[in-house]
Coordinates of C-alpha atoms in Angstrom, one line a residue:
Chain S
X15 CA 25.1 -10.5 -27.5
X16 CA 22.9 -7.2 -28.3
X17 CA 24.6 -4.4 -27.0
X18 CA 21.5 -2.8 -25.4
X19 CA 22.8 0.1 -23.6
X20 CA 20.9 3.4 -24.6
X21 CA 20.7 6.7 -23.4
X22 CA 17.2 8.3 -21.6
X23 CA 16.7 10.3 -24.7
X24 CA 16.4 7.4 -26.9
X25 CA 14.3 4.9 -24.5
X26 CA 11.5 8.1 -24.4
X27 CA 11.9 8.8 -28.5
X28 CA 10.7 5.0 -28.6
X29 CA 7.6 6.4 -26.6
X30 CA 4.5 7.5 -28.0
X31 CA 1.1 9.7 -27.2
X32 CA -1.4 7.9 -26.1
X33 CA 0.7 4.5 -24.9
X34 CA 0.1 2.0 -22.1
X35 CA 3.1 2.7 -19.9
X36 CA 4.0 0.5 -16.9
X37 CA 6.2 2.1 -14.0
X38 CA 7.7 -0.3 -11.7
X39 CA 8.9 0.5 -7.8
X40 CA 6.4 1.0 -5.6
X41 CA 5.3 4.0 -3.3
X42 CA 8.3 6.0 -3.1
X43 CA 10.9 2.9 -3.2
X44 CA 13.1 2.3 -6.4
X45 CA 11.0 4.4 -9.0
X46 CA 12.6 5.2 -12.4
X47 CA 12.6 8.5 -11.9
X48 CA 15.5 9.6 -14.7
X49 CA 13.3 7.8 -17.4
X50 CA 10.5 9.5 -15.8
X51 CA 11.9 12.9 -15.8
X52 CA 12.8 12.4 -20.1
X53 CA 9.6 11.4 -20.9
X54 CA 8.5 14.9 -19.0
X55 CA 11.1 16.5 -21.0
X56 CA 9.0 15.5 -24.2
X57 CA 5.6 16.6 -25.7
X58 CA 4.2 13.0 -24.8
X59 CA 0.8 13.1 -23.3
X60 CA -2.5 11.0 -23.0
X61 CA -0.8 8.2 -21.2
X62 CA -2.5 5.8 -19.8
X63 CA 0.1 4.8 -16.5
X64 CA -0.4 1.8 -14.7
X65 CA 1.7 1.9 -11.8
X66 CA 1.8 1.2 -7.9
X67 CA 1.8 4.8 -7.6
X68 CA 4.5 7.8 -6.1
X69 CA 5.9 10.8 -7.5
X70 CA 6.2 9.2 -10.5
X71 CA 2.0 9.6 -10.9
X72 CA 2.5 13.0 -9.0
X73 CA 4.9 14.2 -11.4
X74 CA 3.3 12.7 -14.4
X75 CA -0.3 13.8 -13.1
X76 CA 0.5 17.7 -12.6
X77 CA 2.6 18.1 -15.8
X78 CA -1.1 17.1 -17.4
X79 CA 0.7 14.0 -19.3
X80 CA -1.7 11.4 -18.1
X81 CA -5.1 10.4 -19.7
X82 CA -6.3 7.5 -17.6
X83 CA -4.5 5.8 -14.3
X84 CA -4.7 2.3 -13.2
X85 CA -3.4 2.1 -9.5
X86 CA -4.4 0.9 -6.4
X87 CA -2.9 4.1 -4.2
X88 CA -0.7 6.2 -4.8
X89 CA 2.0 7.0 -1.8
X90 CA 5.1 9.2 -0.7
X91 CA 5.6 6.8 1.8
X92 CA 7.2 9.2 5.0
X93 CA 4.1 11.1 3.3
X94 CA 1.4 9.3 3.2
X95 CA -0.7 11.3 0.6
X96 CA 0.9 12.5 -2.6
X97 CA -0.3 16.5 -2.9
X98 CA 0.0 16.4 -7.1
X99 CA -2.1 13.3 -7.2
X100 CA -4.5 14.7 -4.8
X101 CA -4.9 17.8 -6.8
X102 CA -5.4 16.3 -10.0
X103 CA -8.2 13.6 -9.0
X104 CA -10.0 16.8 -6.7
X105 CA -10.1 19.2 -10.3
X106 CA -11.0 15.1 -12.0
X107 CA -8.0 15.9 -14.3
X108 CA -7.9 12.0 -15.6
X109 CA -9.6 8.7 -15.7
X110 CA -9.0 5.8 -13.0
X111 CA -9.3 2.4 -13.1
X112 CA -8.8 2.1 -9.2
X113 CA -8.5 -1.5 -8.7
X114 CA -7.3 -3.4 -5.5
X115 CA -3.5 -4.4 -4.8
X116 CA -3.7 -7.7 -5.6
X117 CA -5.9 -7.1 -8.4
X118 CA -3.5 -5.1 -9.6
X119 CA -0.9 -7.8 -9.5
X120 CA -3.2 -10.7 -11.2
X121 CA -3.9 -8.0 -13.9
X122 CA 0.5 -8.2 -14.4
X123 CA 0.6 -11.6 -13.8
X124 CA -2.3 -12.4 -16.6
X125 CA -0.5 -10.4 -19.3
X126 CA 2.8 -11.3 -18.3
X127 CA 1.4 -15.2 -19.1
X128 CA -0.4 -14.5 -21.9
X129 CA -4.0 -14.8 -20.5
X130 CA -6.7 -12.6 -20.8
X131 CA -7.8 -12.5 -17.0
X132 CA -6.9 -14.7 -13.9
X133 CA -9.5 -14.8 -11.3
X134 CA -8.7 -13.3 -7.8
X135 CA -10.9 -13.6 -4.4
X136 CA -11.0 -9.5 -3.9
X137 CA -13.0 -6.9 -5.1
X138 CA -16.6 -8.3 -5.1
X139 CA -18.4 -6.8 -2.7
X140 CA -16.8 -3.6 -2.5
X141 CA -17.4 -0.3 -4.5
X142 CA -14.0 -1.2 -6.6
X143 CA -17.1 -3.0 -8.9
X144 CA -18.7 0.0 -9.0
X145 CA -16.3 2.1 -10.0
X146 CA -14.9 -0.1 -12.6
X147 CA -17.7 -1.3 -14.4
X148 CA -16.8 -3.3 -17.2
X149 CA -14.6 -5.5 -14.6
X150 CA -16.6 -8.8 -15.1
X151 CA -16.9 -12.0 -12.8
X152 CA -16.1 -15.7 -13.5
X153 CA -17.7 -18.7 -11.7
X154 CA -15.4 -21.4 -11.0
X155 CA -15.5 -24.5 -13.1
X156 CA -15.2 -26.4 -10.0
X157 CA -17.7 -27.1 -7.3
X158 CA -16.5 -27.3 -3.7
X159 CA -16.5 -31.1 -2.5
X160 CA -17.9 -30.4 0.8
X161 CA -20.5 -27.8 0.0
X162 CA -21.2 -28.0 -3.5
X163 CA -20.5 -24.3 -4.1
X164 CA -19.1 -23.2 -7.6
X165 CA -17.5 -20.0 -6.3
X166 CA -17.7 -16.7 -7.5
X167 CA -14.0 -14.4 -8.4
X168 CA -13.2 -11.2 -9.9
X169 CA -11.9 -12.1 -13.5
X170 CA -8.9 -9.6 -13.3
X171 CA -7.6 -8.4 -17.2
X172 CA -4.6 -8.6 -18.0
X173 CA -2.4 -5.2 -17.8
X174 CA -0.7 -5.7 -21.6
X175 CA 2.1 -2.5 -21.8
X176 CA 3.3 -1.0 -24.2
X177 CA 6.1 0.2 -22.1
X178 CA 7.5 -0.8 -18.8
X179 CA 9.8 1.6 -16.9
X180 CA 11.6 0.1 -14.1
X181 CA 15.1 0.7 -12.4
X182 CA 17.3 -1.8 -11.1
X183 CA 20.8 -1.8 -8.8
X184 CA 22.7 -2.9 -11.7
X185 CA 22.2 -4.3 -15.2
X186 CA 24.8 -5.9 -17.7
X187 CA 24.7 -4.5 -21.6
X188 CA 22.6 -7.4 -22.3
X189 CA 19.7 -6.2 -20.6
X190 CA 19.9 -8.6 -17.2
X191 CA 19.0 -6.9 -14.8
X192 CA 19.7 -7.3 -10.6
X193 CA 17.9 -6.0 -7.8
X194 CA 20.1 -5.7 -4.0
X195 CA 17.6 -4.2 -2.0
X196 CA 15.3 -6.2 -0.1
X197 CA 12.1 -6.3 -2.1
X198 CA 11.9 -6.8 -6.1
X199 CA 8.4 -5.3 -5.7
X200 CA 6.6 -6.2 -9.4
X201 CA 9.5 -4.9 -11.8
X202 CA 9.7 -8.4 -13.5
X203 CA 6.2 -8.6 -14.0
X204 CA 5.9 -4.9 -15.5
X205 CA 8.6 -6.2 -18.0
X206 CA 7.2 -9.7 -19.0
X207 CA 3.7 -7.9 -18.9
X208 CA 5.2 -5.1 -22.1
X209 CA 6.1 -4.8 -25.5
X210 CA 9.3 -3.5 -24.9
X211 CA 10.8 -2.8 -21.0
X212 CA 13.2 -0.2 -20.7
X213 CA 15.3 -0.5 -17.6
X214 CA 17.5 1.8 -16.0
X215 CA 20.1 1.5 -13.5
X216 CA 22.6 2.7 -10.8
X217 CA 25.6 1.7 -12.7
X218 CA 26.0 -0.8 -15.4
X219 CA 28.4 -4.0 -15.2
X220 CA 30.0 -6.3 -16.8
X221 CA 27.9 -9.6 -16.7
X222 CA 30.1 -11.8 -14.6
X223 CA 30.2 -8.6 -12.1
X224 CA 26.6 -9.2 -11.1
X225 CA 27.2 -12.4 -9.4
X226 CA 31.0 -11.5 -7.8
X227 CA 29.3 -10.7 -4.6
X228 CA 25.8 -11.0 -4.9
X229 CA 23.4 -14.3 -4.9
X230 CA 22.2 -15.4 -8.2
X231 CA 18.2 -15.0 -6.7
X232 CA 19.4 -10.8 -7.1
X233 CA 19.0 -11.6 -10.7
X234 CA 15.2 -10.4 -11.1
X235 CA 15.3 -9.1 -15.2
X236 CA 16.4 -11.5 -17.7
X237 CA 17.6 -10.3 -21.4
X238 CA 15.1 -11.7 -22.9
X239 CA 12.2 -9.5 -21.7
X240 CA 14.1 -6.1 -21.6
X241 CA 14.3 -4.2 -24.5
X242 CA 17.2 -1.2 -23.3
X243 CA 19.1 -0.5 -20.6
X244 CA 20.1 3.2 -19.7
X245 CA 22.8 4.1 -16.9
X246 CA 21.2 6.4 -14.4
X247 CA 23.6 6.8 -11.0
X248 CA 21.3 8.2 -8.8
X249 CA 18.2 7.7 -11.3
X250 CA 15.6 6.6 -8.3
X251 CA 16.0 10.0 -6.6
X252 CA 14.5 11.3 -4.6
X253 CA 12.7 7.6 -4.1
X254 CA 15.0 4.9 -2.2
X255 CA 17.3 2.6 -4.2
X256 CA 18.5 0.5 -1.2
X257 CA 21.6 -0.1 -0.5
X258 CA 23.0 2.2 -3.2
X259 CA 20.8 5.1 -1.8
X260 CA 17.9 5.8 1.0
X261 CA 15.3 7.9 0.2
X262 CA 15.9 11.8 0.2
X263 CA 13.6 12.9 2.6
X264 CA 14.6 16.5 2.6
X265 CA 14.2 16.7 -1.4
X266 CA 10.8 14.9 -0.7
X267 CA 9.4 17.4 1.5
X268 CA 10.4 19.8 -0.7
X269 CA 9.0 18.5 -3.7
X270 CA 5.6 17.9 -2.0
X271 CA 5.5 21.1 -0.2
X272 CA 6.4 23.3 -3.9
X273 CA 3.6 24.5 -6.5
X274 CA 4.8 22.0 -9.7
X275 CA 5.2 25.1 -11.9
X276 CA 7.9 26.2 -9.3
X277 CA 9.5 23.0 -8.9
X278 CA 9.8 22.3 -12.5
X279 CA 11.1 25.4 -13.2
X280 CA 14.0 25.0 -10.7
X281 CA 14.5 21.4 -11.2
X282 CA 12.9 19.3 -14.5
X283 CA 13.5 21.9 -17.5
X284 CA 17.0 20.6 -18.2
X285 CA 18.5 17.2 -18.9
X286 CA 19.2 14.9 -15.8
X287 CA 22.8 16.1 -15.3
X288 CA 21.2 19.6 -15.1
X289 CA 18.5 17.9 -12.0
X290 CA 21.3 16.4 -9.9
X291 CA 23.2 19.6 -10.3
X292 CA 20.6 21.2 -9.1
X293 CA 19.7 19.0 -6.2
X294 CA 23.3 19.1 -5.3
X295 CA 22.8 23.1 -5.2
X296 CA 20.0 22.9 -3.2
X297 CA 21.6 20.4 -0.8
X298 CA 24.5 23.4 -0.5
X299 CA 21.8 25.9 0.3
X300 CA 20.5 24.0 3.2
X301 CA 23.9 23.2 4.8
X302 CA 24.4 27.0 4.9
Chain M
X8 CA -2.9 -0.7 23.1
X9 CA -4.5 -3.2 25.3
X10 CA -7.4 -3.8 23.3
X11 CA -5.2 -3.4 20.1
X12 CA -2.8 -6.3 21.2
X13 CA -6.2 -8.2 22.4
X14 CA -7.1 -8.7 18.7
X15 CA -4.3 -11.1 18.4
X16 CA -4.7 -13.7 21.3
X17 CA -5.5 -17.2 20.6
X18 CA -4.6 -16.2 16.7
X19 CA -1.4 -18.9 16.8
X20 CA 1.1 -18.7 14.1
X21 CA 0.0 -16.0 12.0
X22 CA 1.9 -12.2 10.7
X23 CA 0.4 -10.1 12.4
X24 CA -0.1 -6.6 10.4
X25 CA -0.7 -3.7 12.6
X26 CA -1.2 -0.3 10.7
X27 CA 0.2 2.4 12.9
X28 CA 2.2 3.6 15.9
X29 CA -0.5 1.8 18.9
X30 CA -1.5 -1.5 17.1
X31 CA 2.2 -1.7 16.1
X32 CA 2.8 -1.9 20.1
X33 CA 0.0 -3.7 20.7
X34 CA 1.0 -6.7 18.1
X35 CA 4.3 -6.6 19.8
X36 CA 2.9 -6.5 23.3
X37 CA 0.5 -9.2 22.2
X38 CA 4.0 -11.3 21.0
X39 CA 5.8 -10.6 24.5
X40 CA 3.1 -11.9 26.3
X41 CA 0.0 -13.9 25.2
X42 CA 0.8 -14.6 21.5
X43 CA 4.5 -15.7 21.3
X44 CA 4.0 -17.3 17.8
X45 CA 3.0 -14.4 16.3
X46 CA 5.0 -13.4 13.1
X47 CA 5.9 -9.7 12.3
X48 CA 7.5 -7.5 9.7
X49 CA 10.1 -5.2 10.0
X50 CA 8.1 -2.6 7.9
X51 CA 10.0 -3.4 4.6
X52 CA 10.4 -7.1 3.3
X53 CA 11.4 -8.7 6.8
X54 CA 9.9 -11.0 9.1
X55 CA 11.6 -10.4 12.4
X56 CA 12.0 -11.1 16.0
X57 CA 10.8 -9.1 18.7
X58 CA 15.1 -7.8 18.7
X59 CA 14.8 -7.2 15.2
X60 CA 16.5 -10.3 14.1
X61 CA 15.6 -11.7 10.7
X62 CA 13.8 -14.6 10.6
X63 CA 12.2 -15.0 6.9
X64 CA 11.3 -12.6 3.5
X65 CA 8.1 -11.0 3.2
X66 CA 8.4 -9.0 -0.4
X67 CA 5.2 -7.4 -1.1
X68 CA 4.2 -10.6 -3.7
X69 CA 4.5 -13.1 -0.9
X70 CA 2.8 -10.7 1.5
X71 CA -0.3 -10.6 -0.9
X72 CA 0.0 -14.9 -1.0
X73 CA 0.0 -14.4 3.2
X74 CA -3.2 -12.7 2.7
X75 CA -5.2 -14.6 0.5
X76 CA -3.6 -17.8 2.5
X77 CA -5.4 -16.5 5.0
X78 CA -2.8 -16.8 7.7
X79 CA -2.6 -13.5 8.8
X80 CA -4.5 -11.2 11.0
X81 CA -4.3 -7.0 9.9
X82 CA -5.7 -4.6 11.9
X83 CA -5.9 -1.6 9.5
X84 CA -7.5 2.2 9.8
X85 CA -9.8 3.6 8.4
X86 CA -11.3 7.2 6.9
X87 CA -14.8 5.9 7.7
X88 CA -16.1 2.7 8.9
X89 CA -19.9 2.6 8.7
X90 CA -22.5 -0.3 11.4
X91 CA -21.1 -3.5 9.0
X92 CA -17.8 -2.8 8.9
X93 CA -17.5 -1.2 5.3
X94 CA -14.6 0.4 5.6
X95 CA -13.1 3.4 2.8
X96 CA -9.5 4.8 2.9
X97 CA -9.7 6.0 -1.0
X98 CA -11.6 9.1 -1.1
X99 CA -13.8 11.3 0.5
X100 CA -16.9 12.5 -1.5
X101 CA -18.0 11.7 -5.4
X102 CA -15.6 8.8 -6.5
X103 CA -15.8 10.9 -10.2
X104 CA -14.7 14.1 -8.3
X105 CA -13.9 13.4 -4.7
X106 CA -13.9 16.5 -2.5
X107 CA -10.8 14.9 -0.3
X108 CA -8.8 12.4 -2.5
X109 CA -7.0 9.8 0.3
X110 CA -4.9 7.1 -0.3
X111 CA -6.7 5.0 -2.3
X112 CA -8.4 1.0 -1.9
X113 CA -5.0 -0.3 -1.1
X114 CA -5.1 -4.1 -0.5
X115 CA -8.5 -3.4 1.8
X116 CA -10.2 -5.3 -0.1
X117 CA -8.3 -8.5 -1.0
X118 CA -7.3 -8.1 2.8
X119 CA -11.4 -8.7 3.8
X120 CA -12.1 -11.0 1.9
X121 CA -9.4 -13.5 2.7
X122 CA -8.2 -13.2 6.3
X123 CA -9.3 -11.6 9.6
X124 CA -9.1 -7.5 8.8
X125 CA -9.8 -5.4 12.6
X126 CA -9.9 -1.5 12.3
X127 CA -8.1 1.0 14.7
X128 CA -9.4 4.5 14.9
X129 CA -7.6 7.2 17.0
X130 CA -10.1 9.3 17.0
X131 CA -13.7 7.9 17.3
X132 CA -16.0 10.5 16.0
X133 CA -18.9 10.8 13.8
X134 CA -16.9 11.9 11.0
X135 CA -15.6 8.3 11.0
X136 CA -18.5 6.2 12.5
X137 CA -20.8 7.2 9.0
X138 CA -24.1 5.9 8.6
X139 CA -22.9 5.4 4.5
X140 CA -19.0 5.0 3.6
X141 CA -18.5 7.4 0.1
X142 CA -16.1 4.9 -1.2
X143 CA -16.4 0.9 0.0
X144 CA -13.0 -0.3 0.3
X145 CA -13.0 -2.9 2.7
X146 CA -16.0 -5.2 2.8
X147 CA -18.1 -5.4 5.7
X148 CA -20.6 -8.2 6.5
X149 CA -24.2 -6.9 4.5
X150 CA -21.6 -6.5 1.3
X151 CA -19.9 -10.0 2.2
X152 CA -23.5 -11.4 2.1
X153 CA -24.6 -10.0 -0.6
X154 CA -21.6 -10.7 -2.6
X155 CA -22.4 -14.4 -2.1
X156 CA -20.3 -18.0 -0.8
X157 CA -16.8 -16.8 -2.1
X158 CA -17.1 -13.7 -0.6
X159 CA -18.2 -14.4 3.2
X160 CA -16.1 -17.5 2.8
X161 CA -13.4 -16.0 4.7
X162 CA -14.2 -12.9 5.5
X163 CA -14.2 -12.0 9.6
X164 CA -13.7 -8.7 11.1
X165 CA -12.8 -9.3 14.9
X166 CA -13.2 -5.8 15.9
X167 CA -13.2 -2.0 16.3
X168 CA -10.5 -0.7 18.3
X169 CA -11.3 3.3 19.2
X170 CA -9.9 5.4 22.1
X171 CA -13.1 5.3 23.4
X172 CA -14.1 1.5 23.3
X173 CA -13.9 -1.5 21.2
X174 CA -16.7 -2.7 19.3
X175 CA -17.8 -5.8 17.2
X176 CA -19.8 -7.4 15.4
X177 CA -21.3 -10.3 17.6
X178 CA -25.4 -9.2 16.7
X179 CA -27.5 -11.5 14.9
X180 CA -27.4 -9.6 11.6
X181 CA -23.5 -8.8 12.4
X182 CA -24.7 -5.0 12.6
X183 CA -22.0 -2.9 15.3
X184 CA -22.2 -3.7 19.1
X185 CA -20.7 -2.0 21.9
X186 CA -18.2 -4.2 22.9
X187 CA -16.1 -2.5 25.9
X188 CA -15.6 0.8 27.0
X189 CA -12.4 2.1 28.0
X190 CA -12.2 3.0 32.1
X191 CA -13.5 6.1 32.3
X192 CA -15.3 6.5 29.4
X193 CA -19.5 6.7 29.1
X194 CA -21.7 5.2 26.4
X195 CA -23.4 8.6 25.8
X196 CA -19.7 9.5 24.8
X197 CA -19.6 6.6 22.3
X198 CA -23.2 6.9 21.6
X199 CA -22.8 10.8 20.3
X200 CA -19.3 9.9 19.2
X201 CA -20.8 7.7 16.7
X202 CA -22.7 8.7 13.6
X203 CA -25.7 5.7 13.4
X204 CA -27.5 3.6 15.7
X205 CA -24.8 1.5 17.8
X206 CA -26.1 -1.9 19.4
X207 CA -25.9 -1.2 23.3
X208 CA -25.7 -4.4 25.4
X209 CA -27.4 -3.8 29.0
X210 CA -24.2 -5.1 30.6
X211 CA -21.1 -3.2 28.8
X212 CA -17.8 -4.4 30.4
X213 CA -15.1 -1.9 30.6
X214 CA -11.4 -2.7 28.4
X215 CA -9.3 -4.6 30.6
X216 CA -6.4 -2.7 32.3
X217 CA -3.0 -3.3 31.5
X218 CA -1.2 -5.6 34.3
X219 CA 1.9 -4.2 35.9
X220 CA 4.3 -6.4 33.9
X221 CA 2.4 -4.9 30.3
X222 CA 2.6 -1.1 31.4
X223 CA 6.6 -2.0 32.3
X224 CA 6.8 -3.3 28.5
X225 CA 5.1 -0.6 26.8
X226 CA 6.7 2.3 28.7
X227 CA 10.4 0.8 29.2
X228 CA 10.8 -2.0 26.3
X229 CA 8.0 -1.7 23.4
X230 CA 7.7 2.5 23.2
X231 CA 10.4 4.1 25.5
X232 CA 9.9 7.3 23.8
X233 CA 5.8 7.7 23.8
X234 CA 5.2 7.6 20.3
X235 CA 1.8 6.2 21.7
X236 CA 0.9 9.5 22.5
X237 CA 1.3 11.3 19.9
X238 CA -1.3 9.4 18.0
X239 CA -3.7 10.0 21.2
X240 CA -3.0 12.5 23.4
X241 CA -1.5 11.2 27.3
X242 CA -4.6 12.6 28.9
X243 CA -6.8 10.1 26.9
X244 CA -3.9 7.6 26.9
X245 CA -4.0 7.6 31.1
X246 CA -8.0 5.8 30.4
X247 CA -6.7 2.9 29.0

């Protein structure tokens, strides 16, 4: 089997200006935030990120890197409103497609299947048609036995990627990859919805490891939709990665309470061994 | 918290999906007393018993199939709610250029079109109570209608929970009415409280009280530790 193990620097060489880049996770909860922090690391810009948004959009968002967003919130979770985000859509910095979340979730589903739209029951009738106004309607074929009704639905497009970012518990060299917290959230839909799905992961395993202890349902990415697979330890922080990690709500508070220019400066300007050294180091700071 | 949990009786077997610290005691209350069949969440991807005990998975996927099969019942907040129930939690402002960016439409409005969507609001002010919402994210009864058959197919919003009053919709073109007012509490408060015409009945009943057995609940087994009031303030609490 492919050998698929690659480093950060390679998965965000692979990435271009301009791309359509999926982020899995959701809120603050299992983000890839190592593959995140590489692609800040680059000169890529103009993205267009489609992602049930965190600090991933915050980060990507005040570094200037993001052309248009497709999300239906973006979140710290323990904070409810993400202060780069905020700032960027107050000074109109990018483009959103602000669609609902389910919407959102047909719009994966359709690409991951191949089809052009699904229809969903949500969004007519509120302002998330006139916000987004090339979303279009489709009339079912089908009229409704007892009233005669052919019913009216959002016809949600699909969400094709080029990229999907996600980051898993554990993956195997093949690109399998297994979840162990309690929620998958859509990370197998951002991958069968892209191109190519680069996955990163708290530690990687040998394949007959992933099943040892765990049930074979933990096995949410199969091979055959992920394209690399990057060792991370500790690649989610500061977002949960349950039950390898919780959610560092210290480093949180601290990221959403410093200016970006400060935090990056301190933080994002080196590679990721440099960030967890540095996080470690801040950690010491506080104990004293 | 009384009329929070009240949103729930009589709704049988269904998740009940309470957004912050008062209708998250009121769904439990409502599951301790009236409402025993209720189903709830631990917060992540849980259902769970009233001890915390797991009794099913709720990922966020299956959460969004509860909501579109219809059996569940949120009670959600809201930034501004305007007299038919639009509701907006994404921005404040120009939708281009917002003045106050907020969360954003969440699943608001999947959530009204599909099953029964109440509103809690802490503070009921006219900031809130708007004659226009900037940004419709949940659908409220003119927008249902004028979305047509698929869209008022399902879509019911019970009621306003404030901490002044509860309100609803039961007027013949399903425009606000004055439901309840808490004890102690005027309708000139709720009338200047609220920024458009409210429908006034000429009979307004007062919230019920809490019985002995729900106040011992709330204060020794639901919320020993009050975090009731710090989402409304004990003085305002001591009304309901």
């Amino acid at each position: 089997m492919t050998d698929k193990t690659m480093t950060a620097e390679d998965v965000v060489a692979r990435l271009r200006s301009g791309m359509t880049i999926g982020i899995g996770g959701w809120g603050s909860r299992r983000k890839p935030m190592a593959l995140v922090r590489a692609l800040l690391r680059t000169g890529i810009t103009d993205l267009t990120v489609v992602s049930y948004g965190g600090p991933d959009v915050g980060l990507l968002a005040a570094a200037g890197r993001i052309r248009k967003l497709v999300t239906a919130f973006v979140t710290l979770d323990s904070i409810p409103l993400e202060p780069h985000y905020r700032a960027a859509r107050e000074s109109g910095a990018f483009e959103l497609m602000e669609v609902d979340e389910a919407m959102f979730m047909w719009g994966l589903h359709a690409a991951a299947n191949r089809l052009p739209f699904l229809p969903v029951r949500a969004g007519i009738g509120s302002d998330v048609m006139r916000v987004n106004p090339a979303l279009r309607t489709v009339t079912s074929p089908y009229a409704d036995e007892a009233s005669g009704i052919r019913e009216e639905f959002v016809a949600m497009p699909a969400l094709r990627l080029d990229a999907a970012l996600v980051h898993m518990n554990r993956a195997d060299r093949a690109g399998n990859g297994q979840y162990l917290g309690p929620d998958p959230y859509f990370d197998d839909l951002f991958c069968e919805a892209a191109d190519a799905a680069y996955v990163s992961c708290e530690r990687v395993v040998d394949t007959a490891e992933l099943t040892k202890e765990a049930a074979p349902q933990t096995l949410l990415l199969k091979r055959s939709s992920v394209t690399a697979v990057v060792e991370a330890p500790n690649g989610a922080h500061f977002t949960s990665c349950v039950p390898d990690h919780g959610r560092d709500e210290a480093f949180q508070k601290l990221y959403a309470t410093t200016p970006y220019a400060e935090f990056a400066d301190r933080f994002l300007d080196g590679g990721e061994h440099a960030y967890q050294s540095a996080v470690q180091a801040w950690r010491k700071e506080q104990r004293q | 918290m009384i009329a929070c949990a009240e949103a729930w009786r009589d709704n049988g077997e269904v998740l009940a999906s309470p957004m912050g610290p008062i209708p998250s005691i009121g769904a439990r209350l409502a599951k301790r007393t009236f409402s025993p069949d209720l189903l709830l969440t631990d917060g992540e991807a849980m259902l769970v018993g009233l001890d915390g005990t797991p009794e099913g998975w709720l990922p966020y996927r299956q959460h969004l199939t509860m909501v579109t099969g219809g059996r569940r019942h949120v009670m959600m907040g809201a930034s501004q709610l305007d007299r038919f129930g639009n509701q907006n939690i994404s921005c404040i402002g120009d939708w281009a250029r917002p003045d106050r960016q907020l969360l954003g439409v969440r699943g608001a409005p999947v959530n009204t079109l599909n099953n029964q969507t109440s509103y809690w609001v802490p503070r009921h002010s006219p900031r809130v109570f708007v004659e226009r919402v900037d940004m419709v994210c949940g659908v409220g009864y003119d927008r249902a209608a004028a979305a047509g058959p698929s869209a008022t197919r399902f879509h019911r919003i019970p009621r306003v929970v404030t901490d002044l009053a509860v309100l609803d919709f039961a007027t013949p073109d399903h425009s606000m009415r004055l439901a309840s007012l808490h004890p102690g509490v005027t309708v000139d408060q709720v009338r200047q409280a609220t920024g458009f015409e409210l429908t006034v009945p000429d009979e307004v009943p007062y919230t019920r009280e809490p019985t002995d057995e729900e106040l011992k609940l709330i204060r020794e087994v639901i919320d020993p530790k009050g975090t009731r009031d710090r989402e409304v303030p004990a003085a305002d609490a001591a009304r309901r």
